[in-house]
Every structure is written in C-alpha cells, then in structure tokens.
PDB file of C-alpha atoms in Angstrom:
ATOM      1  CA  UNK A   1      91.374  82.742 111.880  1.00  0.00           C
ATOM      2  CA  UNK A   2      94.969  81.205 111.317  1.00  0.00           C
ATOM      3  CA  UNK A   3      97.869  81.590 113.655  1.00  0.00           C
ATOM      4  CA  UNK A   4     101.656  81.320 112.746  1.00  0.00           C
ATOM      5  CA  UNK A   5     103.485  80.993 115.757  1.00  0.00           C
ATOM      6  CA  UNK A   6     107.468  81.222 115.876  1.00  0.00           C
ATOM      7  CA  UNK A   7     108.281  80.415 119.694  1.00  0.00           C
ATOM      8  CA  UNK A   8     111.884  81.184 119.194  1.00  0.00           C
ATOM      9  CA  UNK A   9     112.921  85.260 119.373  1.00  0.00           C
ATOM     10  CA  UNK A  10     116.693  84.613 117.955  1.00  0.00           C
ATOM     11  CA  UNK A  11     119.177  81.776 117.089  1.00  0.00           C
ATOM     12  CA  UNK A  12     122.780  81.648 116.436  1.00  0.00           C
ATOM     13  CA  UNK A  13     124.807  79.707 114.003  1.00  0.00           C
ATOM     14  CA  UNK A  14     128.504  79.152 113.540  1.00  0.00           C
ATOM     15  CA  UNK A  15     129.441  80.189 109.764  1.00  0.00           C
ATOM     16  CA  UNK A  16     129.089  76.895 107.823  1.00  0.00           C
ATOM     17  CA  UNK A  17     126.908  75.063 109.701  1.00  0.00           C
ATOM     18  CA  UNK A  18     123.525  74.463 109.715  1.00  0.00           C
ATOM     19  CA  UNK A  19     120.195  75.897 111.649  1.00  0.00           C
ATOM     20  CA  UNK A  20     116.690  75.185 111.397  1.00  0.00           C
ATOM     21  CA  UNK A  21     114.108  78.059 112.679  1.00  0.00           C
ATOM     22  CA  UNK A  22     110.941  76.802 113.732  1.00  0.00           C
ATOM     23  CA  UNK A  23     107.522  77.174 112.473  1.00  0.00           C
ATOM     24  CA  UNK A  24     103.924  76.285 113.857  1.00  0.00           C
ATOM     25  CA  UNK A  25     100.576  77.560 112.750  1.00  0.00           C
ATOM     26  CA  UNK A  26      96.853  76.532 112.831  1.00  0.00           C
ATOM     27  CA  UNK A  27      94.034  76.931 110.145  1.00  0.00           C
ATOM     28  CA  UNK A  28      90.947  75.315 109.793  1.00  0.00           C
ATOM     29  CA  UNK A  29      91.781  75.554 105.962  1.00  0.00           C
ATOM     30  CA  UNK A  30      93.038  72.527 103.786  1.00  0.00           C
ATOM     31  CA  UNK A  31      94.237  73.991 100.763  1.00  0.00           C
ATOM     32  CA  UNK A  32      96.926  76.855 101.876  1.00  0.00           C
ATOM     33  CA  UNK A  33     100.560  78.480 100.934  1.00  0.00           C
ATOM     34  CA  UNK A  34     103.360  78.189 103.352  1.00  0.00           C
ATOM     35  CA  UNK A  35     106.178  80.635 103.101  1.00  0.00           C
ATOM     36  CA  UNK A  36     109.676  81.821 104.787  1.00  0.00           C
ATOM     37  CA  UNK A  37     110.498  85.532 104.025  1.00  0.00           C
ATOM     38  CA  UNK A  38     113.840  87.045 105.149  1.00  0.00           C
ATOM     39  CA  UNK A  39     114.156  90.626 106.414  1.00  0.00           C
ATOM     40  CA  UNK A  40     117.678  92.204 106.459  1.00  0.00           C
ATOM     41  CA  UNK A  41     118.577  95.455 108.252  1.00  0.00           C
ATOM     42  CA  UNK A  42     117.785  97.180 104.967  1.00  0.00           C
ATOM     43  CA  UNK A  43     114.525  96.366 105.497  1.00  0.00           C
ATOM     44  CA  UNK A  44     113.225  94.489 102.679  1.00  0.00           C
ATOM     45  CA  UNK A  45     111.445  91.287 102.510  1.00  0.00           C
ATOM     46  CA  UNK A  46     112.794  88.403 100.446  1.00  0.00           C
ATOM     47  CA  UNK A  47     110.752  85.485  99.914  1.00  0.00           C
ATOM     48  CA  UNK A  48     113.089  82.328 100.632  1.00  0.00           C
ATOM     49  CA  UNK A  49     110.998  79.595 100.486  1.00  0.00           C
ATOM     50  CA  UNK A  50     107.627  78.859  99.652  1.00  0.00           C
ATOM     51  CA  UNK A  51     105.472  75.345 100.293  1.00  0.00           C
ATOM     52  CA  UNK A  52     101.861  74.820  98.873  1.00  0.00           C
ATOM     53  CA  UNK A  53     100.099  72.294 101.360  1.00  0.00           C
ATOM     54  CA  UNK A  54      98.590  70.288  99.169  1.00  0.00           C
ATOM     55  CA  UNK A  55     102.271  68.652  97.687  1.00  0.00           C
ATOM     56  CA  UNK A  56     103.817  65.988 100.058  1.00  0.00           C
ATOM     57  CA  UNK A  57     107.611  67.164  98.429  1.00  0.00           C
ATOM     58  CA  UNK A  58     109.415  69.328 101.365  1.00  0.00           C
ATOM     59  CA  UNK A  59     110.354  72.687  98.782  1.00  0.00           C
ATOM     60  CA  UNK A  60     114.039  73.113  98.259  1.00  0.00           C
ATOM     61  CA  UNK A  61     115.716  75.932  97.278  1.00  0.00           C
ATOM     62  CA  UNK A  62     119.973  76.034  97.456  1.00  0.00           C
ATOM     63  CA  UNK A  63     120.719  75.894 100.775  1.00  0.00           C
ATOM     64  CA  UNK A  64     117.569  76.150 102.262  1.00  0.00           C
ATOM     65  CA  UNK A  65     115.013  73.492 102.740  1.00  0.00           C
ATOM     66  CA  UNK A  66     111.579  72.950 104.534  1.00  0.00           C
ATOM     67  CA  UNK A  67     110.302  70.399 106.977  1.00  0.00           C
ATOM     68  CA  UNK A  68     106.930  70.502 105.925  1.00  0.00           C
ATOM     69  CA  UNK A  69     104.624  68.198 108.609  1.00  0.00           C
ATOM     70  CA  UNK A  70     100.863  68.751 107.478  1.00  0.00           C
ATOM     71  CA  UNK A  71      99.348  66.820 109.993  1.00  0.00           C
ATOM     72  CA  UNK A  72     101.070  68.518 112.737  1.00  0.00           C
ATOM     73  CA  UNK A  73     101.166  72.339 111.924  1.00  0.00           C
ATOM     74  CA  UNK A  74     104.734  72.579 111.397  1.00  0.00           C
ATOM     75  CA  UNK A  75     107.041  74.227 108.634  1.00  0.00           C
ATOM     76  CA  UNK A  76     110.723  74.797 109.591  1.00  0.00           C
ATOM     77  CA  UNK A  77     113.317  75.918 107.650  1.00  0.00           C
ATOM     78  CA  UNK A  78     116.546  74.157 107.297  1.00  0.00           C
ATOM     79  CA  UNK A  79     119.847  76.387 106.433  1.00  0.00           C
ATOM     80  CA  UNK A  80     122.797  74.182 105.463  1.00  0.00           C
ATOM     81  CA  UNK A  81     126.212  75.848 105.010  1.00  0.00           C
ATOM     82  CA  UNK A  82     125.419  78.916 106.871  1.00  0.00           C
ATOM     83  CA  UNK A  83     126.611  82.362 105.426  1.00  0.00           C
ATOM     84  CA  UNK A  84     127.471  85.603 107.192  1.00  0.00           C
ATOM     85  CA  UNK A  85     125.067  87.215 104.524  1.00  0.00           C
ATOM     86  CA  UNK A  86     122.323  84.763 106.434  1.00  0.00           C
ATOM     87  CA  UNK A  87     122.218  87.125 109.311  1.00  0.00           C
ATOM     88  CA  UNK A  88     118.897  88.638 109.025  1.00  0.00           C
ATOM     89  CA  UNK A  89     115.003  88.414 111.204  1.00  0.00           C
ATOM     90  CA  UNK A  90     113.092  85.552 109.417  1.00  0.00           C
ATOM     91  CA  UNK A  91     109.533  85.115 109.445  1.00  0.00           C
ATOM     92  CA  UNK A  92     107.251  82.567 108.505  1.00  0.00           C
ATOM     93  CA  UNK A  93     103.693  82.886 106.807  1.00  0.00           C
ATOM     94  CA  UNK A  94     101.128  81.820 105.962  1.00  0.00           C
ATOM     95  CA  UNK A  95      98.125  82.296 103.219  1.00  0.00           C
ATOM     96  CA  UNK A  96      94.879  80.502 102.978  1.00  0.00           C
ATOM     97  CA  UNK A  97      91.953  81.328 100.711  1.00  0.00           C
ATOM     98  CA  UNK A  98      91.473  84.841 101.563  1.00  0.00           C
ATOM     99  CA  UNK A  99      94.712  85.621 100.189  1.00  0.00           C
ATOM    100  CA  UNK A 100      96.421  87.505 102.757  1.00  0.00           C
ATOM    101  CA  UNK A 101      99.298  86.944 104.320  1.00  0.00           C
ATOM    102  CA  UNK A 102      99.565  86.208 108.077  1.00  0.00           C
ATOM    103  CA  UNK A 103     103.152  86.325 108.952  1.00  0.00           C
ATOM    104  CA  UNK A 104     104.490  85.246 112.486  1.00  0.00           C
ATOM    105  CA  UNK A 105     106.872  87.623 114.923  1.00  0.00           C
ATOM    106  CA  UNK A 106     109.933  86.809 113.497  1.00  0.00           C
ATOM    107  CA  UNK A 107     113.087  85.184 114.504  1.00  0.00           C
ATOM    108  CA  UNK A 108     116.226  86.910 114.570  1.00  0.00           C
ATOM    109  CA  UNK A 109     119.385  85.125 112.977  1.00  0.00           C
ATOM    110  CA  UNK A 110     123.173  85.834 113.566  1.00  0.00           C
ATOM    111  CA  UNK A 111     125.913  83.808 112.168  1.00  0.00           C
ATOM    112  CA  UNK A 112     129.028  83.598 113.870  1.00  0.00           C
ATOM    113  CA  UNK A 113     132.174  83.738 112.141  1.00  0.00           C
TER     114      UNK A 113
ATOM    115  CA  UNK B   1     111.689  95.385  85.571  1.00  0.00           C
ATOM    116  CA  UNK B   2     111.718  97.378  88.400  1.00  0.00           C
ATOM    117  CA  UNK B   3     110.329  95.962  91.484  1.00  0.00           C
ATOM    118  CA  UNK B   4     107.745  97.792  93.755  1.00  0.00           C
ATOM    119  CA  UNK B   5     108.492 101.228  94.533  1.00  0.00           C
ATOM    120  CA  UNK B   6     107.776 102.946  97.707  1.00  0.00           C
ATOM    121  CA  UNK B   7     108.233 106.416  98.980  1.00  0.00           C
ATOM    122  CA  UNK B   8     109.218 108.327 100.560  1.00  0.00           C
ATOM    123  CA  UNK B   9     111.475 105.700 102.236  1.00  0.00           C
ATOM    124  CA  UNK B  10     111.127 107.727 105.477  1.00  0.00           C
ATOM    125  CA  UNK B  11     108.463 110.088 106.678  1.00  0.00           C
ATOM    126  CA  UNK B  12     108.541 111.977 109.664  1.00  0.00           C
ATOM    127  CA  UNK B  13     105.682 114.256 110.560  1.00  0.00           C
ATOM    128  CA  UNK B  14     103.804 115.370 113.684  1.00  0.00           C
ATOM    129  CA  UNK B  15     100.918 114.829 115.975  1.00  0.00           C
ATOM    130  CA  UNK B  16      98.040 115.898 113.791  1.00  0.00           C
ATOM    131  CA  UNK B  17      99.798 115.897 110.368  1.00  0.00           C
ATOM    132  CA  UNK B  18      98.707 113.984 107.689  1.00  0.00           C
ATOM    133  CA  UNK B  19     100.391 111.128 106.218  1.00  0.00           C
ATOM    134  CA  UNK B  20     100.257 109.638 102.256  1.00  0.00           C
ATOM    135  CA  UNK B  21     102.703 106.676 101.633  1.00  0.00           C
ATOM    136  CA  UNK B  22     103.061 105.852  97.886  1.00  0.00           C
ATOM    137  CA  UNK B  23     103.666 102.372  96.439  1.00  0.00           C
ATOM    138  CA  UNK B  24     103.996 102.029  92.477  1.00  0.00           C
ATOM    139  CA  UNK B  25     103.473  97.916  91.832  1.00  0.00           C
ATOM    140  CA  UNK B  26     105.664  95.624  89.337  1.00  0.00           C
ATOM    141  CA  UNK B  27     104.807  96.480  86.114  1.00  0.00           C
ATOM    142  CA  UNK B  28     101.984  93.983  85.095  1.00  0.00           C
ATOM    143  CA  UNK B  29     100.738  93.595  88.450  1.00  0.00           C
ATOM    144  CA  UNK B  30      97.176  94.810  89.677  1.00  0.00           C
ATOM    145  CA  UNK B  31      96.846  93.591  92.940  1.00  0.00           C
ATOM    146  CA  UNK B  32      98.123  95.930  96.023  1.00  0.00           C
ATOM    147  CA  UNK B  33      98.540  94.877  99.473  1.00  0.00           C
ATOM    148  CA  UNK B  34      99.333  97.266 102.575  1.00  0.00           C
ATOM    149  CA  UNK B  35     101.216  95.695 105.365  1.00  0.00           C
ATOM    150  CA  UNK B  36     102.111  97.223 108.814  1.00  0.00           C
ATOM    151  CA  UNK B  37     104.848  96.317 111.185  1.00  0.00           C
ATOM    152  CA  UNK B  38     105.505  97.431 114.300  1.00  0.00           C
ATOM    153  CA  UNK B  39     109.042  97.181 116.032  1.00  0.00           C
ATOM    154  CA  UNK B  40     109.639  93.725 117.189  1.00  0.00           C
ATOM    155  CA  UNK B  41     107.025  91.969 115.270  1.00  0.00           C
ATOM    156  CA  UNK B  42     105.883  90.758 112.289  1.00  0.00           C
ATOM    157  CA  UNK B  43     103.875  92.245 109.284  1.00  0.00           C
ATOM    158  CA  UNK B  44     100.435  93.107 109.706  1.00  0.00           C
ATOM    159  CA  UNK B  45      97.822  92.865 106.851  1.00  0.00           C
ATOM    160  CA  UNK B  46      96.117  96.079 106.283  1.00  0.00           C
ATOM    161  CA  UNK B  47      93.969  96.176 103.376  1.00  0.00           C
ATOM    162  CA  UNK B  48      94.118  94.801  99.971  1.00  0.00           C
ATOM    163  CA  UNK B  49      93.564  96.553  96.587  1.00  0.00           C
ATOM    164  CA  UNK B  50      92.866  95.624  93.115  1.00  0.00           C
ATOM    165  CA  UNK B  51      92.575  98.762  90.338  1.00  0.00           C
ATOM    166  CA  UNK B  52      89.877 101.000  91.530  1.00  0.00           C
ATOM    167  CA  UNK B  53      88.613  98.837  94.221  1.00  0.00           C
ATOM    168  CA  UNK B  54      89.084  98.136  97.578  1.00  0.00           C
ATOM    169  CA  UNK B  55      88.703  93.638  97.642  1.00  0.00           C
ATOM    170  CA  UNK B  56      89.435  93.758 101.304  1.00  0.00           C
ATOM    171  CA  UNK B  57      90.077  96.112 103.968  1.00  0.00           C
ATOM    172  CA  UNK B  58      89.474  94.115 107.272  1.00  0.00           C
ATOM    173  CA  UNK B  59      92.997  95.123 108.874  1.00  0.00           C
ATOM    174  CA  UNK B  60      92.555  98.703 108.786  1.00  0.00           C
ATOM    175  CA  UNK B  61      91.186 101.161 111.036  1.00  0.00           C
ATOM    176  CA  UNK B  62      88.085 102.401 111.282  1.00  0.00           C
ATOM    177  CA  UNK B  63      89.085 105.821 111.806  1.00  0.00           C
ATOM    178  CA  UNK B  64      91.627 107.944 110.172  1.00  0.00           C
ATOM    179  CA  UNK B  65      93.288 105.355 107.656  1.00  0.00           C
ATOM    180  CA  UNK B  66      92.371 105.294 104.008  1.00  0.00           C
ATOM    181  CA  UNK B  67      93.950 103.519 100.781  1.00  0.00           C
ATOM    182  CA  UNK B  68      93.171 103.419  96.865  1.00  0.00           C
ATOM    183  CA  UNK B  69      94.426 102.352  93.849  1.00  0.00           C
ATOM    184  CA  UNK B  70      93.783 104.787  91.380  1.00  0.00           C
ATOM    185  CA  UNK B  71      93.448 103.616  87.506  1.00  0.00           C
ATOM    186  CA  UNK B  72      96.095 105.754  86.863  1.00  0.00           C
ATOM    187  CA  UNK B  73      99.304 106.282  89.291  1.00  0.00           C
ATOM    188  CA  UNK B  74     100.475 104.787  92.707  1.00  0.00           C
ATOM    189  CA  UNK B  75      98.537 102.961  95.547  1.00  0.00           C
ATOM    190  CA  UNK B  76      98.324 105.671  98.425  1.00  0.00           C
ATOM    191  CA  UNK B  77      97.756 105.285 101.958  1.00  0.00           C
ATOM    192  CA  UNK B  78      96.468 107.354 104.068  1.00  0.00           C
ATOM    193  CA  UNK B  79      96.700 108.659 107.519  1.00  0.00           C
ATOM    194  CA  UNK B  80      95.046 111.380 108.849  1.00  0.00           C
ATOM    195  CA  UNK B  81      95.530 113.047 112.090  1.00  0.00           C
ATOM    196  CA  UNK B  82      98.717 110.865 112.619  1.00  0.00           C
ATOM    197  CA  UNK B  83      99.631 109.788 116.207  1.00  0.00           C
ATOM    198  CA  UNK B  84     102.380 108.081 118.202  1.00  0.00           C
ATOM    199  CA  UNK B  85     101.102 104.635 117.719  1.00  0.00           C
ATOM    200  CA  UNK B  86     100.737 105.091 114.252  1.00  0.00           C
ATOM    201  CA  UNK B  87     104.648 105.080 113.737  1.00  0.00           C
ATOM    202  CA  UNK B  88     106.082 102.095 112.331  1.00  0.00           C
ATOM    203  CA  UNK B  89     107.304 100.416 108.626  1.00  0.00           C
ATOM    204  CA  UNK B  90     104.167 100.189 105.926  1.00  0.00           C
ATOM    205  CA  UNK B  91     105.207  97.877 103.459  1.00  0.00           C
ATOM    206  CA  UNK B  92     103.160  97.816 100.102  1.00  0.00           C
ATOM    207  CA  UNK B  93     103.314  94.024  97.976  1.00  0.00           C
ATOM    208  CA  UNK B  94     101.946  93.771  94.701  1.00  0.00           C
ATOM    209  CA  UNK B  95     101.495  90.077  92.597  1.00  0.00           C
ATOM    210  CA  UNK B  96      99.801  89.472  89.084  1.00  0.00           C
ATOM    211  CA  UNK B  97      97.121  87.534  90.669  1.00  0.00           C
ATOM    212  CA  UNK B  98      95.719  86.347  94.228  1.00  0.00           C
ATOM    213  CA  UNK B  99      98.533  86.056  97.156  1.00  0.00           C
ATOM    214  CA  UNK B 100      99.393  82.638  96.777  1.00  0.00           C
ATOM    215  CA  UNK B 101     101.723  83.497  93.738  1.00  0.00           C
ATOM    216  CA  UNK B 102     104.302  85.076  94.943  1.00  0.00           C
ATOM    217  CA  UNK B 103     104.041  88.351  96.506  1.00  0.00           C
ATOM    218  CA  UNK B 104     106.788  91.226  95.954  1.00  0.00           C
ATOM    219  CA  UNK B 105     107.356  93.691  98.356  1.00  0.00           C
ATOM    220  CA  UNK B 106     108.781  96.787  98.289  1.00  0.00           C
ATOM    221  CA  UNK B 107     110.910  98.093 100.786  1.00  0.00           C
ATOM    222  CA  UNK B 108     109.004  99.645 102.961  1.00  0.00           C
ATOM    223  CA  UNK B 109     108.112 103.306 104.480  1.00  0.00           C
ATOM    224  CA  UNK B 110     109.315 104.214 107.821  1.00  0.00           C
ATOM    225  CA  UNK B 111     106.796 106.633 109.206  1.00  0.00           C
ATOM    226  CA  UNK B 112     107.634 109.053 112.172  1.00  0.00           C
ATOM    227  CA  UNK B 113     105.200 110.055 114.396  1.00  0.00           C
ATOM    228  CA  UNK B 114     106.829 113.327 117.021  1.00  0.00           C
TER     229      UNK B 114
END
C-alpha cells in the first residue's frame, strides 16, 4: 500500500517570498503520478502541479515548481513570489496503477502581508 | 463546459436518516470517483465508478454505504442509517480515462450528521 506523508501541519510565508511544503511517500510501484492539489476555504480542490515518475524534468507551472527526488521518496513544492490568494491547505498525492488517489493530511498555508 | 456538479452543497440530516449525495461528471467523462474527508485530514478514496459498474469499491464500508453510476443521470451515494461519524465533506472527481490524467473535482458535499 503507498503512503504520502506531509510531516508539516502549517507554514507561513511573507507576501512575495518563497515557501516550499514538503512531501514524502513510499510505494513499491515504479511507474506512478505525483500531484499537489490546493484546497481553499471554499472548499474545492485545484490541481497545482502534477509529476509523472518516470520523467527526470522537475514539472513547472508559473510560480510553482517541484523538487522531484525519485530515489528518495520526496516531492516538494516550491512557491516563488508568494500571493495572499496562496493562502489555502495543500495536499500532496499520489496515484499508482490502481488509479486512485492517496492524498496526504494536508498542510495549511498563510501568507503574511 | 461545466465542471463536476455536486449537490446539495450541504446536507444536514439525523441519526437514522438516509443520505444520497449527487455528483453529475464533466461532460465527456465516464469515470466517477467518491472521496471522503474528515476535518483535519486529507481525502479518502471511497469507491470508484465507471457507467453501470462499480471498478473498485475497496474504501467503502461494508455496511450502510452504497454508490452507482446509472447510464442515465448523476453518480449517487448512499448512506443509510446515517450516524455521527459519518459527517464530513464527500467529494465526487470525474476524468475521461484512468486517474493518472487529471482528475476534476467538484466541490464537495458537506454532510451533517445531528
């Protein structure tokens, strides 16, 4: 069974800066998705990033970037020029072969301004 | 293109009660997903539907929880006899094909449990 393991409950950020959340997670699987969804207080989940294991390439999308280490479990996410709008929980995921989505507990984000 | 639909957006009901939480997928899109999460933690896979099948049901309980996918109409879930522990956000996802395209959620029903 996979794990996805976010150690951290809640970060802070200065407005315009940048964070990184962290990510860990173990499967027995080689060929898997990697993803980072945010959830604002309204509730609905926005994919931000996603990473398929088998490319090398960290994923980039605007401001928001991956640290993608295969070897040792570990997907972080990288938010450069922070935004008040930022302020949300993020969780990581994960998806092997089975298709479902296991999602760690979440991280909550505030962005000071 | 509307994106996945869910309602009612809240749901409060009592001890006992019966529960049916509706999801209508993207347009296009044949595969349903039901996801749970409790308060404080992170979404919880439930079961997963393609038209008039259940593929996979291996995160839902045994007792009192049902879903389908009619060939017609919305995913339903449903909750019978409805207790405490069964409040918390069901969020429905639906995708063209397997999970590992991206998955689009709707926004989730908060169910009530008095």
């Amino acid at each position: 069974a996979q794990t996805v393991t976010q150690s951290q409950p809640e970060m802070s950020v200065q407005e315009a800066e940048t964070v990184t959340l962290s990510c860990t997670y173990d499967t027995s699987e080689s060929d898997y998705y990697l993803f980072w969804y945010k959830q604002p207080p309204s509730r609905q989940m926005i994919l931000v990033i996603r990473q398929e294991a088998y490319k090398q390439q960290n994923a980039t999308e605007n401001r928001f970037s991956v640290n993608f280490q295969k070897a040792a479990k570990s997907f972080s996410l990288k938010i450069s020029d922070s935004q008040l709008g930022d302020a949300a929980m993020y969780f990581c995921a994960f998806s092997g072969a089975n298709s479902k989505l296991t999602f760690g507990k979440g991280i909550t984000l505030s962005v000071r301004p | 293109n509307a994106g996945v639909m869910q309602n009612p957006r809240h749901l409060v009901r009592r001890r006992g009660q019966e529960a049916r939480l509706r999801c209508s997928p993207m347009k296009g899109h044949s595969h349903v997903y039901w996801y749970r999460q409790l308060p404080e933690e992170g979404l919880k896979f439930m079961v997963y539907l393609q038209k008039e099948n259940i593929i996979d049901e291996s995160g839902m309980p045994k007792e009192r929880f049902s879903a389908e996918f009619p060939k017609e109409g919305p995913s339903i879930l449903r909750i019978q006899q409805v207790v405490r522990g069964d409040s918390a956000a069901y969020f429905c996802a639906s995708s063209t094909e397997v999970a590992n395209e991206k998955l689009f959620f709707g926004s989730g029903t908060q169910l009530s449990v008095l």
